[in-house]
Amino acid sequence: MKTRSQSPFYLGFYHDERRERSRMALVDPYMPCPCGSGQKFKWCCQKVETYAERAQRMAESGQIESSLKPLEEGLARFPGNPWLLIRKALAEVELKRLDNAKATLATLLSHDAGHLGAYALRTRLVLETQGPVAAVGWFHQGLSAIVPEHRRDLAALTHYLGVALAEAHHPIAARRHLELAAAWAGDSDRDRVIERALGQLRANPRISAWEKNPYRLLPAPAGATDAFRESFERAIGWAEEGLWSASASAFELLSAGSTAGAVADHNRGLCCLWMAEEKSGVAALRRYVARVGATTEAVDLEALCQILDPGSTGGETVEFVQLSWPLRDRNGLLRALAANPYCAAGSERPIDPDAEESRPTESFLLLDRPRVEARPGLTRAEIPIVEGEVIVGDDSVVLETHDDSRMDRLVDRFTAAARGMIPPAHPRTRVIGKTSRYLLALNRRWSLPEGLDEAEAIRLVREQGAYLLGEVWPETPNPVLRRRTPTQAAKAGDAEVPLRAAIRLLEVEAEDTESAVDWGSLRSRLNLPPEPAVEAASLDLNRLHLSRWSMIPVAELDDNRLVNLYLSARGWGLARIANKAGRVIADRPSVVARFRIDPLGLFGSLAIADARRGDAESARELLRRGRQAESVKPTPRNFEWEMIELQTSTLVDPPETWVRSIIVLFERYRGNQDATTALLYRLAQLGIVQMANDPRKPDRILLDTSILDQLVATYGPRVTTATGELGAATGSGEIWAPESARGGAAIWTPGSQAPAAAAPGQERPRLILPGQ
């Protein structure tokens, strides 16, 4: 448990001024009580002030254990007093008696279920000890007991829960808790912090479009009885207040026994997902899907269920095992494996990544067919598949593979190659993991030959992807199809929605890789209809599921819809769709000016996307056009463009070009602390420098420039120094050294603002070179 000054238990339960008053000997009788109840001090806890004051003085002097005595004395005279119980729980947290703290708070809440301070502290205690899902369950279990006018005081706690849910990979629940916190915070500084967190969550490219999509509760269906409608609208009202647990229970009661109940299943499913109850949410949504039939909405919801339901990628598993033998002749084994056509050299790695003493050592990939040499025209079928890996230690050798049909074959092949270098004994076997058999069939690791042309490698990878998705996937038993293959499910004719959803998931995932799969042909083979087209003339982004934005005919959109799509896609972190719309905007010059589209964001993103595809000429032309569009501004952002140009250069140019650009930039902005810091930050994003917090001084950031220094020494312009040695030259004829160019610049972390000027007598965070 952290110290009191660091502990999150002391943050965000109620207003800062209330916590300050709890440390004061005198409290204004008509101010809110420091126990957090929301009542006036005079009518709440004034009678126990002397006990609380004595305990506080002891706690502030470090006598946490002793501070419990006056609290117990006060509770003996005033049983159930909230201020004394809150202070007792905080002391127990300090003493790491967490179960005792929970029991103390339970006592208080049994007397007053709506006590705001106890409710918030108990939620934070559950969060710290049991995790965000359990904390959210507790939070919503007791929220209805908090009077509505006091719920706004929970904005900080709800914000904290949203962040914790996001870190625990529950994005749907995280977003809804952040939205709830923003509604409670109102127009305040905290609201702006919450909005930034929401923006970062929405823009996170690692969250799928199905999890980001803003699902909405459905209204009561037409034709429902008056009694049903009244109960239904009451449940919606509770949901709008954030009472999702009560709302989910009400919708569950409404879901049975009528056609109208299908909509209640839909709404219950969403309320459960908002509370991170994925299992219950998926069950309710699938009941809704089964009742509404093969609609587009049903397909999108089923796709979401397949993402959230662990059973969708579960089913039968295969053990991943490590077989080990003692070594007799290490050098002989290394030579034998290097010469074996069924082996390919791997990267150095430790035998046991979790053991600190296990150092990186030689490894070899075990192939399903002999190695091939690089040449034009290689076919997909000629490329070997990696079936296992051998790691050669100092005294032992291990073979890692999956315990399926391949294992016996690999063991026989390896022991034959290692004969005489390992003892003829059975290996020691250790299970180190499990893999879904379904995922194992679709994830095949290749061993492309060294020296293969990049264009050839890209072609082969696309062909392999098309083969796996178009040929292997249809014949692989799938957990969401009741362990049937897609082909079998299609013949049975009872799985249109899960089949369409599964293909949509594969199709969207493959969009970023320019897949060669013929999705129309695959749907036809499985007797599935094509997905409905999106009409440009009637496009309403607020009603179209985010996963279907990739189906929008962008070139057919009018200017207003086009710009709306571009800006919205950027806000949702849908980079490929934003770039697709951006290319059309770039071809409509009047749109850039009329809608005030930022040239840096537009042309810079497109240039980097083209550079990643290897199209240097297009990337440079886009940068030229962006600079031209920027030139009409009163103060063009030259430095920002130079950063984009540098990033583009690292993708398309040889190191000789962009390393010299780095040197020129450091020289150009020598003495400009903010520009130098931004340059170092961009180099850190590119992996050219490494940054870490100084464990001894948290306000300082360590800067490791070894990669940059090596690049400069290798590719920088060469000069002869006064001692006759070679060095890397700057544009001014000096010898370039990282520390001379940086001069100890300040730096900021991702998501923060640029560093502000230090206050008089205050030191700014510094970049520190290791060893200095």
mmCIF file with all atom_site columns, N, CA and C in Angstrom, residues 446-503:
data_model
loop_
_atom_site.group_PDB
_atom_site.id
_atom_site.type_symbol
_atom_site.label_atom_id
_atom_site.label_alt_id
_atom_site.label_comp_id
_atom_site.label_asym_id
_atom_site.label_entity_id
_atom_site.label_seq_id
_atom_site.pdbx_PDB_ins_code
_atom_site.Cartn_x
_atom_site.Cartn_y
_atom_site.Cartn_z
_atom_site.occupancy
_atom_site.B_iso_or_equiv
_atom_site.pdbx_formal_charge
_atom_site.auth_seq_id
_atom_site.auth_comp_id
_atom_site.auth_asym_id
_atom_site.auth_atom_id
_atom_site.pdbx_PDB_model_num
ATOM 1   N N  . TRP A 1 446 ? 5.631   -17.511 -40.992 1.00 0.00 ? 446 TRP A N  1
ATOM 2   C CA . TRP A 1 446 ? 6.445   -17.810 -42.165 1.00 0.00 ? 446 TRP A CA 1
ATOM 3   C C  . TRP A 1 446 ? 7.925   -17.633 -41.885 1.00 0.00 ? 446 TRP A C  1
ATOM 4   N N  . SER A 1 447 ? 8.739   -18.235 -42.747 1.00 0.00 ? 447 SER A N  1
ATOM 5   C CA . SER A 1 447 ? 10.187  -17.985 -42.755 1.00 0.00 ? 447 SER A CA 1
ATOM 6   C C  . SER A 1 447 ? 10.572  -17.571 -44.166 1.00 0.00 ? 447 SER A C  1
ATOM 7   N N  . LEU A 1 448 ? 10.431  -16.251 -44.420 1.00 0.00 ? 448 LEU A N  1
ATOM 8   C CA . LEU A 1 448 ? 10.785  -15.745 -45.747 1.00 0.00 ? 448 LEU A CA 1
ATOM 9   C C  . LEU A 1 448 ? 12.301  -15.766 -45.907 1.00 0.00 ? 448 LEU A C  1
ATOM 10  N N  . PRO A 1 449 ? 12.812  -16.105 -47.088 1.00 0.00 ? 449 PRO A N  1
ATOM 11  C CA . PRO A 1 449 ? 14.263  -16.181 -47.287 1.00 0.00 ? 449 PRO A CA 1
ATOM 12  C C  . PRO A 1 449 ? 14.924  -14.812 -47.177 1.00 0.00 ? 449 PRO A C  1
ATOM 13  N N  . GLU A 1 450 ? 16.154  -14.807 -46.664 1.00 0.00 ? 450 GLU A N  1
ATOM 14  C CA . GLU A 1 450 ? 16.898  -13.555 -46.571 1.00 0.00 ? 450 GLU A CA 1
ATOM 15  C C  . GLU A 1 450 ? 17.203  -13.025 -47.966 1.00 0.00 ? 450 GLU A C  1
ATOM 16  N N  . GLY A 1 451 ? 17.182  -11.707 -48.089 1.00 0.00 ? 451 GLY A N  1
ATOM 17  C CA . GLY A 1 451 ? 17.504  -11.094 -49.373 1.00 0.00 ? 451 GLY A CA 1
ATOM 18  C C  . GLY A 1 451 ? 16.331  -11.003 -50.329 1.00 0.00 ? 451 GLY A C  1
ATOM 19  N N  . LEU A 1 452 ? 15.127  -11.406 -49.882 1.00 0.00 ? 452 LEU A N  1
ATOM 20  C CA . LEU A 1 452 ? 13.962  -11.349 -50.760 1.00 0.00 ? 452 LEU A CA 1
ATOM 21  C C  . LEU A 1 452 ? 13.570  -9.894  -51.008 1.00 0.00 ? 452 LEU A C  1
ATOM 22  N N  . ASP A 1 453 ? 13.296  -9.556  -52.255 1.00 0.00 ? 453 ASP A N  1
ATOM 23  C CA . ASP A 1 453 ? 12.881  -8.208  -52.604 1.00 0.00 ? 453 ASP A CA 1
ATOM 24  C C  . ASP A 1 453 ? 11.627  -7.826  -51.827 1.00 0.00 ? 453 ASP A C  1
ATOM 25  N N  . GLU A 1 454 ? 11.582  -6.571  -51.339 1.00 0.00 ? 454 GLU A N  1
ATOM 26  C CA . GLU A 1 454 ? 10.474  -6.132  -50.503 1.00 0.00 ? 454 GLU A CA 1
ATOM 27  C C  . GLU A 1 454 ? 9.132   -6.252  -51.215 1.00 0.00 ? 454 GLU A C  1
ATOM 28  N N  . ALA A 1 455 ? 9.098   -5.910  -52.495 1.00 0.00 ? 455 ALA A N  1
ATOM 29  C CA . ALA A 1 455 ? 7.850   -6.022  -53.250 1.00 0.00 ? 455 ALA A CA 1
ATOM 30  C C  . ALA A 1 455 ? 7.403   -7.480  -53.353 1.00 0.00 ? 455 ALA A C  1
ATOM 31  N N  . GLU A 1 456 ? 8.371   -8.379  -53.528 1.00 0.00 ? 456 GLU A N  1
ATOM 32  C CA . GLU A 1 456 ? 8.042   -9.808  -53.585 1.00 0.00 ? 456 GLU A CA 1
ATOM 33  C C  . GLU A 1 456 ? 7.503   -10.282 -52.233 1.00 0.00 ? 456 GLU A C  1
ATOM 34  N N  . ALA A 1 457 ? 8.129   -9.808  -51.143 1.00 0.00 ? 457 ALA A N  1
ATOM 35  C CA . ALA A 1 457 ? 7.672   -10.204 -49.812 1.00 0.00 ? 457 ALA A CA 1
ATOM 36  C C  . ALA A 1 457 ? 6.240   -9.739  -49.572 1.00 0.00 ? 457 ALA A C  1
ATOM 37  N N  . ILE A 1 458 ? 5.925   -8.511  -49.963 1.00 0.00 ? 458 ILE A N  1
ATOM 38  C CA . ILE A 1 458 ? 4.569   -7.983  -49.784 1.00 0.00 ? 458 ILE A CA 1
ATOM 39  C C  . ILE A 1 458 ? 3.571   -8.808  -50.586 1.00 0.00 ? 458 ILE A C  1
ATOM 40  N N  . ARG A 1 459 ? 3.949   -9.146  -51.812 1.00 0.00 ? 459 ARG A N  1
ATOM 41  C CA . ARG A 1 459 ? 3.061   -9.962  -52.653 1.00 0.00 ? 459 ARG A CA 1
ATOM 42  C C  . ARG A 1 459 ? 2.784   -11.316 -52.001 1.00 0.00 ? 459 ARG A C  1
ATOM 43  N N  . LEU A 1 460 ? 3.831   -11.966 -51.499 1.00 0.00 ? 460 LEU A N  1
ATOM 44  C CA . LEU A 1 460 ? 3.659   -13.288 -50.895 1.00 0.00 ? 460 LEU A CA 1
ATOM 45  C C  . LEU A 1 460 ? 2.805   -13.218 -49.631 1.00 0.00 ? 460 LEU A C  1
ATOM 46  N N  . VAL A 1 461 ? 3.006   -12.177 -48.830 1.00 0.00 ? 461 VAL A N  1
ATOM 47  C CA . VAL A 1 461 ? 2.209   -12.034 -47.614 1.00 0.00 ? 461 VAL A CA 1
ATOM 48  C C  . VAL A 1 461 ? 0.734   -11.832 -47.965 1.00 0.00 ? 461 VAL A C  1
ATOM 49  N N  . ARG A 1 462 ? 0.460   -11.048 -48.990 1.00 0.00 ? 462 ARG A N  1
ATOM 50  C CA . ARG A 1 462 ? -0.929  -10.841 -49.407 1.00 0.00 ? 462 ARG A CA 1
ATOM 51  C C  . ARG A 1 462 ? -1.536  -12.153 -49.916 1.00 0.00 ? 462 ARG A C  1
ATOM 52  N N  . GLU A 1 463 ? -0.755  -12.924 -50.655 1.00 0.00 ? 463 GLU A N  1
ATOM 53  C CA . GLU A 1 463 ? -1.259  -14.195 -51.174 1.00 0.00 ? 463 GLU A CA 1
ATOM 54  C C  . GLU A 1 463 ? -1.520  -15.187 -50.043 1.00 0.00 ? 463 GLU A C  1
ATOM 55  N N  . GLN A 1 464 ? -0.622  -15.184 -49.045 1.00 0.00 ? 464 GLN A N  1
ATOM 56  C CA . GLN A 1 464 ? -0.831  -16.075 -47.910 1.00 0.00 ? 464 GLN A CA 1
ATOM 57  C C  . GLN A 1 464 ? -2.078  -15.678 -47.131 1.00 0.00 ? 464 GLN A C  1
ATOM 58  N N  . GLY A 1 465 ? -2.283  -14.371 -46.942 1.00 0.00 ? 465 GLY A N  1
ATOM 59  C CA . GLY A 1 465 ? -3.483  -13.916 -46.257 1.00 0.00 ? 465 GLY A CA 1
ATOM 60  C C  . GLY A 1 465 ? -4.746  -14.316 -46.996 1.00 0.00 ? 465 GLY A C  1
ATOM 61  N N  . ALA A 1 466 ? -4.721  -14.184 -48.320 1.00 0.00 ? 466 ALA A N  1
ATOM 62  C CA . ALA A 1 466 ? -5.882  -14.572 -49.123 1.00 0.00 ? 466 ALA A CA 1
ATOM 63  C C  . ALA A 1 466 ? -6.138  -16.069 -49.021 1.00 0.00 ? 466 ALA A C  1
ATOM 64  N N  . TYR A 1 467 ? -5.068  -16.845 -48.960 1.00 0.00 ? 467 TYR A N  1
ATOM 65  C CA . TYR A 1 467 ? -5.213  -18.302 -48.849 1.00 0.00 ? 467 TYR A CA 1
ATOM 66  C C  . TYR A 1 467 ? -5.813  -18.688 -47.488 1.00 0.00 ? 467 TYR A C  1
ATOM 67  N N  . LEU A 1 468 ? -5.295  -18.087 -46.409 1.00 0.00 ? 468 LEU A N  1
ATOM 68  C CA . LEU A 1 468 ? -5.787  -18.431 -45.077 1.00 0.00 ? 468 LEU A CA 1
ATOM 69  C C  . LEU A 1 468 ? -7.257  -18.053 -44.901 1.00 0.00 ? 468 LEU A C  1
ATOM 70  N N  . LEU A 1 469 ? -7.615  -16.849 -45.368 1.00 0.00 ? 469 LEU A N  1
ATOM 71  C CA . LEU A 1 469 ? -8.989  -16.384 -45.182 1.00 0.00 ? 469 LEU A CA 1
ATOM 72  C C  . LEU A 1 469 ? -9.949  -16.997 -46.192 1.00 0.00 ? 469 LEU A C  1
ATOM 73  N N  . GLY A 1 470 ? -9.473  -17.197 -47.408 1.00 0.00 ? 470 GLY A N  1
ATOM 74  C CA . GLY A 1 470 ? -10.366 -17.695 -48.455 1.00 0.00 ? 470 GLY A CA 1
ATOM 75  C C  . GLY A 1 470 ? -10.465 -19.200 -48.531 1.00 0.00 ? 470 GLY A C  1
ATOM 76  N N  . GLU A 1 471 ? -9.423  -19.923 -48.074 1.00 0.00 ? 471 GLU A N  1
ATOM 77  C CA . GLU A 1 471 ? -9.421  -21.379 -48.207 1.00 0.00 ? 471 GLU A CA 1
ATOM 78  C C  . GLU A 1 471 ? -9.384  -22.105 -46.860 1.00 0.00 ? 471 GLU A C  1
ATOM 79  N N  . VAL A 1 472 ? -8.532  -21.648 -45.938 1.00 0.00 ? 472 VAL A N  1
ATOM 80  C CA . VAL A 1 472 ? -8.391  -22.341 -44.652 1.00 0.00 ? 472 VAL A CA 1
ATOM 81  C C  . VAL A 1 472 ? -9.556  -22.005 -43.724 1.00 0.00 ? 472 VAL A C  1
ATOM 82  N N  . TRP A 1 473 ? -9.895  -20.709 -43.591 1.00 0.00 ? 473 TRP A N  1
ATOM 83  C CA . TRP A 1 473 ? -10.950 -20.316 -42.663 1.00 0.00 ? 473 TRP A CA 1
ATOM 84  C C  . TRP A 1 473 ? -12.283 -21.018 -42.938 1.00 0.00 ? 473 TRP A C  1
ATOM 85  N N  . PRO A 1 474 ? -12.755 -21.122 -44.178 1.00 0.00 ? 474 PRO A N  1
ATOM 86  C CA . PRO A 1 474 ? -14.054 -21.777 -44.400 1.00 0.00 ? 474 PRO A CA 1
ATOM 87  C C  . PRO A 1 474 ? -14.088 -23.240 -43.969 1.00 0.00 ? 474 PRO A C  1
ATOM 88  N N  . GLU A 1 475 ? -12.920 -23.877 -43.853 1.00 0.00 ? 475 GLU A N  1
ATOM 89  C CA . GLU A 1 475 ? -12.891 -25.298 -43.505 1.00 0.00 ? 475 GLU A CA 1
ATOM 90  C C  . GLU A 1 475 ? -12.380 -25.543 -42.085 1.00 0.00 ? 475 GLU A C  1
ATOM 91  N N  . THR A 1 476 ? -12.309 -24.488 -41.273 1.00 0.00 ? 476 THR A N  1
ATOM 92  C CA . THR A 1 476 ? -11.824 -24.612 -39.898 1.00 0.00 ? 476 THR A CA 1
ATOM 93  C C  . THR A 1 476 ? -12.998 -24.552 -38.931 1.00 0.00 ? 476 THR A C  1
ATOM 94  N N  . PRO A 1 477 ? -13.131 -25.548 -38.028 1.00 0.00 ? 477 PRO A N  1
ATOM 95  C CA . PRO A 1 477 ? -14.215 -25.493 -37.033 1.00 0.00 ? 477 PRO A CA 1
ATOM 96  C C  . PRO A 1 477 ? -14.157 -24.194 -36.238 1.00 0.00 ? 477 PRO A C  1
ATOM 97  N N  . ASN A 1 478 ? -15.315 -23.536 -36.111 1.00 0.00 ? 478 ASN A N  1
ATOM 98  C CA . ASN A 1 478 ? -15.371 -22.202 -35.531 1.00 0.00 ? 478 ASN A CA 1
ATOM 99  C C  . ASN A 1 478 ? -16.223 -22.214 -34.264 1.00 0.00 ? 478 ASN A C  1
ATOM 100 N N  . PRO A 1 479 ? -15.709 -21.704 -33.141 1.00 0.00 ? 479 PRO A N  1
ATOM 101 C CA . PRO A 1 479 ? -16.489 -21.732 -31.891 1.00 0.00 ? 479 PRO A CA 1
ATOM 102 C C  . PRO A 1 479 ? -17.832 -21.024 -31.988 1.00 0.00 ? 479 PRO A C  1
ATOM 103 N N  . VAL A 1 480 ? -17.934 -19.929 -32.751 1.00 0.00 ? 480 VAL A N  1
ATOM 104 C CA . VAL A 1 480 ? -19.203 -19.194 -32.808 1.00 0.00 ? 480 VAL A CA 1
ATOM 105 C C  . VAL A 1 480 ? -20.231 -19.909 -33.681 1.00 0.00 ? 480 VAL A C  1
ATOM 106 N N  . LEU A 1 481 ? -19.812 -20.932 -34.387 1.00 0.00 ? 481 LEU A N  1
ATOM 107 C CA . LEU A 1 481 ? -20.731 -21.697 -35.242 1.00 0.00 ? 481 LEU A CA 1
ATOM 108 C C  . LEU A 1 481 ? -21.006 -23.075 -34.656 1.00 0.00 ? 481 LEU A C  1
ATOM 109 N N  . ARG A 1 482 ? -20.918 -23.168 -33.319 1.00 0.00 ? 482 ARG A N  1
ATOM 110 C CA . ARG A 1 482 ? -21.117 -24.413 -32.587 1.00 0.00 ? 482 ARG A CA 1
ATOM 111 C C  . ARG A 1 482 ? -20.135 -25.483 -33.059 1.00 0.00 ? 482 ARG A C  1
ATOM 112 N N  . ARG A 1 483 ? -18.880 -25.069 -33.197 1.00 0.00 ? 483 ARG A N  1
ATOM 113 C CA . ARG A 1 483 ? -17.764 -25.951 -33.562 1.00 0.00 ? 483 ARG A CA 1
ATOM 114 C C  . ARG A 1 483 ? -17.861 -26.506 -34.985 1.00 0.00 ? 483 ARG A C  1
ATOM 115 N N  . ARG A 1 484 ? -18.771 -25.950 -35.766 1.00 0.00 ? 484 ARG A N  1
ATOM 116 C CA . ARG A 1 484 ? -18.846 -26.347 -37.176 1.00 0.00 ? 484 ARG A CA 1
ATOM 117 C C  . ARG A 1 484 ? -17.942 -25.456 -38.009 1.00 0.00 ? 484 ARG A C  1
ATOM 118 N N  . THR A 1 485 ? -17.570 -25.916 -39.183 1.00 0.00 ? 485 THR A N  1
ATOM 119 C CA . THR A 1 485 ? -16.843 -25.052 -40.098 1.00 0.00 ? 485 THR A CA 1
ATOM 120 C C  . THR A 1 485 ? -17.834 -24.095 -40.758 1.00 0.00 ? 485 THR A C  1
ATOM 121 N N  . PRO A 1 486 ? -17.381 -22.956 -41.268 1.00 0.00 ? 486 PRO A N  1
ATOM 122 C CA . PRO A 1 486 ? -18.292 -22.076 -42.001 1.00 0.00 ? 486 PRO A CA 1
ATOM 123 C C  . PRO A 1 486 ? -18.997 -22.786 -43.159 1.00 0.00 ? 486 PRO A C  1
ATOM 124 N N  . THR A 1 487 ? -18.288 -23.670 -43.838 1.00 0.00 ? 487 THR A N  1
ATOM 125 C CA . THR A 1 487 ? -18.917 -24.409 -44.937 1.00 0.00 ? 487 THR A CA 1
ATOM 126 C C  . THR A 1 487 ? -20.066 -25.273 -44.420 1.00 0.00 ? 487 THR A C  1
ATOM 127 N N  . GLN A 1 488 ? -19.853 -25.969 -43.292 1.00 0.00 ? 488 GLN A N  1
ATOM 128 C CA . GLN A 1 488 ? -20.902 -26.811 -42.721 1.00 0.00 ? 488 GLN A CA 1
ATOM 129 C C  . GLN A 1 488 ? -22.081 -25.969 -42.241 1.00 0.00 ? 488 GLN A C  1
ATOM 130 N N  . ALA A 1 489 ? -21.790 -24.838 -41.607 1.00 0.00 ? 489 ALA A N  1
ATOM 131 C CA . ALA A 1 489 ? -22.862 -23.969 -41.121 1.00 0.00 ? 489 ALA A CA 1
ATOM 132 C C  . ALA A 1 489 ? -23.673 -23.403 -42.276 1.00 0.00 ? 489 ALA A C  1
ATOM 133 N N  . ALA A 1 490 ? -23.001 -23.057 -43.368 1.00 0.00 ? 490 ALA A N  1
ATOM 134 C CA . ALA A 1 490 ? -23.703 -22.529 -44.541 1.00 0.00 ? 490 ALA A CA 1
ATOM 135 C C  . ALA A 1 490 ? -24.643 -23.580 -45.123 1.00 0.00 ? 490 ALA A C  1
ATOM 136 N N  . LYS A 1 491 ? -24.193 -24.825 -45.171 1.00 0.00 ? 491 LYS A N  1
ATOM 137 C CA . LYS A 1 491 ? -25.053 -25.896 -45.694 1.00 0.00 ? 491 LYS A CA 1
ATOM 138 C C  . LYS A 1 491 ? -26.246 -26.136 -44.791 1.00 0.00 ? 491 LYS A C  1
ATOM 139 N N  . ALA A 1 492 ? -26.055 -25.992 -43.470 1.00 0.00 ? 492 ALA A N  1
ATOM 140 C CA . ALA A 1 492 ? -27.172 -26.188 -42.546 1.00 0.00 ? 492 ALA A CA 1
ATOM 141 C C  . ALA A 1 492 ? -28.201 -25.068 -42.668 1.00 0.00 ? 492 ALA A C  1
ATOM 142 N N  . GLY A 1 493 ? -27.761 -23.877 -43.064 1.00 0.00 ? 493 GLY A N  1
ATOM 143 C CA . GLY A 1 493 ? -28.683 -22.774 -43.308 1.00 0.00 ? 493 GLY A CA 1
ATOM 144 C C  . GLY A 1 493 ? -29.250 -22.117 -42.075 1.00 0.00 ? 493 GLY A C  1
ATOM 145 N N  . ASP A 1 494 ? -28.603 -22.306 -40.913 1.00 0.00 ? 494 ASP A N  1
ATOM 146 C CA . ASP A 1 494 ? -29.152 -21.754 -39.670 1.00 0.00 ? 494 ASP A CA 1
ATOM 147 C C  . ASP A 1 494 ? -28.215 -20.756 -39.002 1.00 0.00 ? 494 ASP A C  1
ATOM 148 N N  . ALA A 1 495 ? -27.259 -20.219 -39.751 1.00 0.00 ? 495 ALA A N  1
ATOM 149 C CA . ALA A 1 495 ? -26.239 -19.372 -39.117 1.00 0.00 ? 495 ALA A CA 1
ATOM 150 C C  . ALA A 1 495 ? -25.900 -18.158 -39.972 1.00 0.00 ? 495 ALA A C  1
ATOM 151 N N  . GLU A 1 496 ? -26.906 -17.562 -40.646 1.00 0.00 ? 496 GLU A N  1
ATOM 152 C CA . GLU A 1 496 ? -26.590 -16.430 -41.524 1.00 0.00 ? 496 GLU A CA 1
ATOM 153 C C  . GLU A 1 496 ? -25.981 -15.263 -40.755 1.00 0.00 ? 496 GLU A C  1
ATOM 154 N N  . VAL A 1 497 ? -26.579 -14.892 -39.621 1.00 0.00 ? 497 VAL A N  1
ATOM 155 C CA . VAL A 1 497 ? -26.086 -13.718 -38.884 1.00 0.00 ? 497 VAL A CA 1
ATOM 156 C C  . VAL A 1 497 ? -24.665 -13.928 -38.351 1.00 0.00 ? 497 VAL A C  1
ATOM 157 N N  . PRO A 1 498 ? -24.370 -15.040 -37.626 1.00 0.00 ? 498 PRO A N  1
ATOM 158 C CA . PRO A 1 498 ? -22.988 -15.207 -37.157 1.00 0.00 ? 498 PRO A CA 1
ATOM 159 C C  . PRO A 1 498 ? -21.978 -15.338 -38.293 1.00 0.00 ? 498 PRO A C  1
ATOM 160 N N  . LEU A 1 499 ? -22.374 -15.940 -39.425 1.00 0.00 ? 499 LEU A N  1
ATOM 161 C CA . LEU A 1 499 ? -21.465 -16.030 -40.562 1.00 0.00 ? 499 LEU A CA 1
ATOM 162 C C  . LEU A 1 499 ? -21.185 -14.651 -41.151 1.00 0.00 ? 499 LEU A C  1
ATOM 163 N N  . ARG A 1 500 ? -22.219 -13.869 -41.356 1.00 0.00 ? 500 ARG A N  1
ATOM 164 C CA . ARG A 1 500 ? -22.017 -12.519 -41.900 1.00 0.00 ? 500 ARG A CA 1
ATOM 165 C C  . ARG A 1 500 ? -21.173 -11.673 -40.949 1.00 0.00 ? 500 ARG A C  1
ATOM 166 N N  . ALA A 1 501 ? -21.425 -11.815 -39.642 1.00 0.00 ? 501 ALA A N  1
ATOM 167 C CA . ALA A 1 501 ? -20.648 -11.043 -38.666 1.00 0.00 ? 501 ALA A CA 1
ATOM 168 C C  . ALA A 1 501 ? -19.185 -11.460 -38.676 1.00 0.00 ? 501 ALA A C  1
ATOM 169 N N  . ALA A 1 502 ? -18.939 -12.761 -38.752 1.00 0.00 ? 502 ALA A N  1
ATOM 170 C CA . ALA A 1 502 ? -17.550 -13.244 -38.754 1.00 0.00 ? 502 ALA A CA 1
ATOM 171 C C  . ALA A 1 502 ? -16.799 -12.733 -39.980 1.00 0.00 ? 502 ALA A C  1
ATOM 172 N N  . ILE A 1 503 ? -17.467 -12.717 -41.121 1.00 0.00 ? 503 ILE A N  1
ATOM 173 C CA . ILE A 1 503 ? -16.813 -12.228 -42.339 1.00 0.00 ? 503 ILE A CA 1
ATOM 174 C C  . ILE A 1 503 ? -16.570 -10.726 -42.251 1.00 0.00 ? 503 ILE A C  1
#
